[in-house]
Amino acid sequence: MENTNSLLNYVLFAIDLILIWDLVRDKNIQIYEQTQNKLKFIIQPKLLRFIGFFIGQIGIIYLYAIFMFIPVTQLDCNRVLQNIDTSNIEQKSSKIICQLIEFDCFGHQKSQKQISELSGSRLEKQTKTDAEGKIIYKYQVQLLTKTESIPFRRITYSDYFSDKAEFIILKINNFLYNL
């Protein structure tokens, strides 16, 4: 995360240096060709170029924020076989251990949560009302254990992507119940 912040700072600093260099140089008018019969020159407005560089910097910061604040979520689950010896009868059981990991778009790990004894997943439906009074449905995939309910990701799914949330739940539950 620190490397990407310093990269952003270097990019913005380079743009600022170019902007200052462009404002300082006194080539507002460039003459391309001047003869007795012909005169060609260009007047370059510095104010518009300054505004363009400024808006460009805002765009770079906005893109950076989008990529840094929307995490990539990964769920890694492993089934660990255990041998249980009860009164000379050996039984095999399995325990599922999962890790819920979030990455930024550059592949740097933002968070990690160990989930032991995952028992299932379900779809949680949330309703909100917008300014016009229209009801908006949001969907959240919840990972269920014996003691808690953990959101699969921070960002909820809209009605348009609810089928993707249902597909995730189907895959998780199929993994858990198919031994």
mmCIF file of C-alpha atoms in Angstrom:
data_model
loop_
_atom_site.group_PDB
_atom_site.id
_atom_site.type_symbol
_atom_site.label_atom_id
_atom_site.label_comp_id
_atom_site.label_asym_id
_atom_site.label_seq_id
_atom_site.Cartn_x
_atom_site.Cartn_y
_atom_site.Cartn_z
ATOM 1 C CA MET A 1 0.000 0.000 0.000
ATOM 2 C CA GLU A 2 2.848 2.345 0.841
ATOM 3 C CA ASN A 3 4.519 1.643 -2.511
ATOM 4 C CA THR A 4 1.374 2.530 -4.447
ATOM 5 C CA ASN A 5 0.938 5.733 -2.427
ATOM 6 C CA SER A 6 4.497 6.768 -3.192
ATOM 7 C CA LEU A 7 3.948 5.883 -6.870
ATOM 8 C CA LEU A 8 0.887 8.144 -6.925
ATOM 9 C CA ASN A 9 2.898 10.923 -5.269
ATOM 10 C CA TYR A 10 5.696 10.574 -7.851
ATOM 11 C CA VAL A 11 3.252 10.674 -10.765
ATOM 12 C CA LEU A 12 1.493 13.766 -9.401
ATOM 13 C CA PHE A 13 4.851 15.415 -8.656
ATOM 14 C CA ALA A 14 6.023 14.764 -12.238
ATOM 15 C CA ILE A 15 2.813 16.287 -13.606
ATOM 16 C CA ASP A 16 3.292 19.313 -11.335
ATOM 17 C CA LEU A 17 6.869 19.758 -12.585
ATOM 18 C CA ILE A 18 5.693 19.619 -16.197
ATOM 19 C CA LEU A 19 2.963 22.138 -15.393
ATOM 20 C CA ILE A 20 5.369 24.553 -13.698
ATOM 21 C CA TRP A 21 7.905 24.178 -16.522
ATOM 22 C CA ASP A 22 5.173 24.911 -19.069
ATOM 23 C CA LEU A 23 4.008 28.007 -17.187
ATOM 24 C CA VAL A 24 7.544 29.327 -16.679
ATOM 25 C CA ARG A 25 8.804 28.980 -20.224
ATOM 26 C CA ASP A 26 7.989 32.017 -22.278
ATOM 27 C CA LYS A 27 6.978 30.383 -25.530
ATOM 28 C CA ASN A 28 3.404 31.524 -25.691
ATOM 29 C CA ILE A 29 3.844 32.276 -29.385
ATOM 30 C CA GLN A 30 5.767 29.887 -31.595
ATOM 31 C CA ILE A 31 6.832 30.966 -35.061
ATOM 32 C CA TYR A 32 7.092 28.038 -37.442
ATOM 33 C CA GLU A 33 7.913 29.785 -40.682
ATOM 34 C CA GLN A 34 8.665 33.374 -41.484
ATOM 35 C CA THR A 35 9.651 34.554 -44.932
ATOM 36 C CA GLN A 36 8.847 37.644 -47.002
ATOM 37 C CA ASN A 37 5.802 35.916 -48.467
ATOM 38 C CA LYS A 38 4.694 33.712 -45.575
ATOM 39 C CA LEU A 39 4.192 33.930 -41.819
ATOM 40 C CA LYS A 40 3.116 30.918 -39.721
ATOM 41 C CA PHE A 41 2.869 31.039 -35.932
ATOM 42 C CA ILE A 42 0.798 29.511 -33.156
ATOM 43 C CA ILE A 43 -0.488 31.128 -29.984
ATOM 44 C CA GLN A 44 -0.745 28.601 -27.152
ATOM 45 C CA PRO A 45 -3.124 29.556 -24.336
ATOM 46 C CA LYS A 46 -1.443 28.638 -21.057
ATOM 47 C CA LEU A 47 -4.534 28.947 -18.916
ATOM 48 C CA LEU A 48 -6.361 26.150 -20.751
ATOM 49 C CA ARG A 49 -3.306 23.898 -20.534
ATOM 50 C CA PHE A 50 -3.070 24.604 -16.795
ATOM 51 C CA ILE A 51 -6.745 23.689 -16.338
ATOM 52 C CA GLY A 52 -6.206 20.513 -18.386
ATOM 53 C CA PHE A 53 -3.282 19.398 -16.228
ATOM 54 C CA PHE A 54 -5.246 20.163 -13.064
ATOM 55 C CA ILE A 55 -8.269 18.147 -14.226
ATOM 56 C CA GLY A 56 -5.910 15.356 -15.302
ATOM 57 C CA GLN A 57 -4.489 15.175 -11.790
ATOM 58 C CA ILE A 58 -7.969 14.953 -10.303
ATOM 59 C CA GLY A 59 -8.735 12.126 -12.740
ATOM 60 C CA ILE A 60 -5.590 10.234 -11.727
ATOM 61 C CA ILE A 61 -6.455 10.580 -8.037
ATOM 62 C CA TYR A 62 -10.034 9.420 -8.720
ATOM 63 C CA LEU A 63 -8.876 6.316 -10.634
ATOM 64 C CA TYR A 64 -6.383 5.537 -7.890
ATOM 65 C CA ALA A 65 -9.117 5.803 -5.255
ATOM 66 C CA ILE A 66 -11.409 3.487 -7.212
ATOM 67 C CA PHE A 67 -8.734 0.814 -7.501
ATOM 68 C CA MET A 68 -7.592 1.131 -3.887
ATOM 69 C CA PHE A 69 -10.951 1.205 -2.113
ATOM 70 C CA ILE A 70 -12.773 -1.542 -3.998
ATOM 71 C CA PRO A 71 -11.161 -4.759 -2.802
ATOM 72 C CA VAL A 72 -10.881 -8.083 -4.574
ATOM 73 C CA THR A 73 -12.319 -10.755 -2.269
ATOM 74 C CA GLN A 74 -10.985 -14.291 -2.182
ATOM 75 C CA LEU A 75 -12.279 -17.234 -0.161
ATOM 76 C CA ASP A 76 -9.874 -20.162 0.272
ATOM 77 C CA CYS A 77 -11.406 -23.255 1.855
ATOM 78 C CA ASN A 78 -9.626 -26.533 2.589
ATOM 79 C CA ARG A 79 -11.138 -29.759 3.810
ATOM 80 C CA VAL A 80 -8.817 -31.349 6.368
ATOM 81 C CA LEU A 81 -9.355 -35.035 7.047
ATOM 82 C CA GLN A 82 -9.140 -36.116 10.679
ATOM 83 C CA ASN A 83 -8.844 -39.644 12.037
ATOM 84 C CA ILE A 84 -10.857 -40.168 15.181
ATOM 85 C CA ASP A 85 -10.125 -43.307 17.210
ATOM 86 C CA THR A 86 -13.087 -44.202 19.414
ATOM 87 C CA SER A 87 -13.023 -47.589 21.134
ATOM 88 C CA ASN A 88 -10.908 -49.358 18.508
ATOM 89 C CA ILE A 89 -13.073 -48.124 15.617
ATOM 90 C CA GLU A 90 -11.339 -45.649 13.384
ATOM 91 C CA GLN A 91 -13.616 -43.031 11.892
ATOM 92 C CA LYS A 92 -12.698 -40.382 9.378
ATOM 93 C CA SER A 93 -14.217 -36.940 9.584
ATOM 94 C CA SER A 94 -13.392 -33.700 7.885
ATOM 95 C CA LYS A 95 -13.037 -30.189 9.143
ATOM 96 C CA ILE A 96 -13.286 -27.193 6.839
ATOM 97 C CA ILE A 97 -10.942 -24.285 7.403
ATOM 98 C CA CYS A 98 -11.411 -21.152 5.318
ATOM 99 C CA GLN A 99 -9.612 -17.857 4.912
ATOM 100 C CA LEU A 100 -11.390 -14.745 3.681
ATOM 101 C CA ILE A 101 -8.777 -12.489 2.085
ATOM 102 C CA GLU A 102 -9.158 -9.023 0.542
ATOM 103 C CA PHE A 103 -6.657 -7.606 -1.941
ATOM 104 C CA ASP A 104 -6.382 -4.227 -3.590
ATOM 105 C CA CYS A 105 -6.183 -4.105 -7.377
ATOM 106 C CA PHE A 106 -2.372 -4.204 -7.240
ATOM 107 C CA GLY A 107 -2.404 -7.571 -5.438
ATOM 108 C CA HIS A 108 -1.441 -6.299 -1.993
ATOM 109 C CA GLN A 109 -3.273 -8.008 0.850
ATOM 110 C CA LYS A 110 -5.550 -5.617 2.759
ATOM 111 C CA SER A 111 -7.134 -7.999 5.271
ATOM 112 C CA GLN A 112 -7.364 -11.654 6.185
ATOM 113 C CA LYS A 113 -9.858 -13.467 8.399
ATOM 114 C CA GLN A 114 -9.642 -17.085 9.502
ATOM 115 C CA ILE A 115 -13.012 -18.866 9.437
ATOM 116 C CA SER A 116 -13.105 -22.190 11.220
ATOM 117 C CA GLU A 117 -16.066 -24.520 11.017
ATOM 118 C CA LEU A 118 -17.883 -22.856 8.137
ATOM 119 C CA SER A 119 -21.365 -24.367 8.154
ATOM 120 C CA GLY A 120 -23.001 -22.677 5.169
ATOM 121 C CA SER A 121 -23.853 -19.480 3.363
ATOM 122 C CA ARG A 122 -27.041 -17.552 2.763
ATOM 123 C CA LEU A 123 -28.290 -14.511 0.916
ATOM 124 C CA GLU A 124 -29.300 -11.550 3.049
ATOM 125 C CA LYS A 125 -31.705 -9.087 1.434
ATOM 126 C CA GLN A 126 -31.474 -5.445 2.496
ATOM 127 C CA THR A 127 -33.943 -2.738 1.535
ATOM 128 C CA LYS A 128 -33.242 0.964 1.286
ATOM 129 C CA THR A 129 -35.369 3.844 0.114
ATOM 130 C CA ASP A 130 -33.897 6.468 -2.197
ATOM 131 C CA ALA A 131 -34.769 10.179 -2.239
ATOM 132 C CA GLU A 132 -37.751 9.603 -4.543
ATOM 133 C CA GLY A 133 -39.248 6.950 -2.245
ATOM 134 C CA LYS A 134 -38.344 4.042 -4.511
ATOM 135 C CA ILE A 135 -37.307 0.851 -2.701
ATOM 136 C CA ILE A 136 -33.851 -0.408 -3.620
ATOM 137 C CA TYR A 137 -32.873 -3.981 -2.854
ATOM 138 C CA LYS A 138 -29.276 -4.884 -2.008
ATOM 139 C CA TYR A 139 -28.002 -8.403 -1.465
ATOM 140 C CA GLN A 140 -25.201 -9.555 0.797
ATOM 141 C CA VAL A 141 -23.647 -13.031 0.854
ATOM 142 C CA GLN A 142 -23.232 -14.148 4.479
ATOM 143 C CA LEU A 143 -20.838 -16.915 5.531
ATOM 144 C CA LEU A 144 -22.306 -18.818 8.454
ATOM 145 C CA THR A 145 -20.469 -20.464 11.336
ATOM 146 C CA LYS A 146 -21.849 -21.849 14.585
ATOM 147 C CA THR A 147 -21.257 -18.549 16.366
ATOM 148 C CA GLU A 148 -21.380 -15.749 13.800
ATOM 149 C CA SER A 149 -22.407 -14.520 10.392
ATOM 150 C CA ILE A 150 -19.577 -12.997 8.330
ATOM 151 C CA PRO A 151 -20.184 -10.822 5.236
ATOM 152 C CA PHE A 152 -18.447 -12.271 2.193
ATOM 153 C CA ARG A 153 -17.487 -8.822 0.934
ATOM 154 C CA ARG A 154 -17.988 -5.233 2.034
ATOM 155 C CA ILE A 155 -19.854 -4.164 -1.086
ATOM 156 C CA THR A 156 -23.406 -5.421 -1.549
ATOM 157 C CA TYR A 157 -24.858 -6.771 -4.783
ATOM 158 C CA SER A 158 -27.635 -4.907 -6.575
ATOM 159 C CA ASP A 159 -30.720 -6.519 -8.138
ATOM 160 C CA TYR A 160 -28.826 -6.737 -11.405
ATOM 161 C CA PHE A 161 -26.068 -8.900 -9.863
ATOM 162 C CA SER A 162 -28.204 -10.930 -7.436
ATOM 163 C CA ASP A 163 -27.799 -14.018 -9.638
ATOM 164 C CA LYS A 164 -24.014 -13.809 -9.123
ATOM 165 C CA ALA A 165 -24.539 -13.728 -5.363
ATOM 166 C CA GLU A 166 -26.799 -16.786 -5.611
ATOM 167 C CA PHE A 167 -24.164 -18.572 -7.721
ATOM 168 C CA ILE A 168 -21.524 -17.888 -5.035
ATOM 169 C CA ILE A 169 -23.835 -19.281 -2.347
ATOM 170 C CA LEU A 170 -24.560 -22.369 -4.457
ATOM 171 C CA LYS A 171 -20.835 -23.064 -4.977
ATOM 172 C CA ILE A 172 -19.987 -22.606 -1.286
ATOM 173 C CA ASN A 173 -22.863 -24.816 -0.103
ATOM 174 C CA ASN A 174 -22.064 -27.512 -2.691
ATOM 175 C CA PHE A 175 -18.471 -27.601 -1.445
ATOM 176 C CA LEU A 176 -19.573 -27.841 2.187
ATOM 177 C CA TYR A 177 -22.226 -30.542 1.783
ATOM 178 C CA ASN A 178 -20.535 -32.761 -0.818
ATOM 179 C CA LEU A 179 -17.972 -34.793 1.053
#
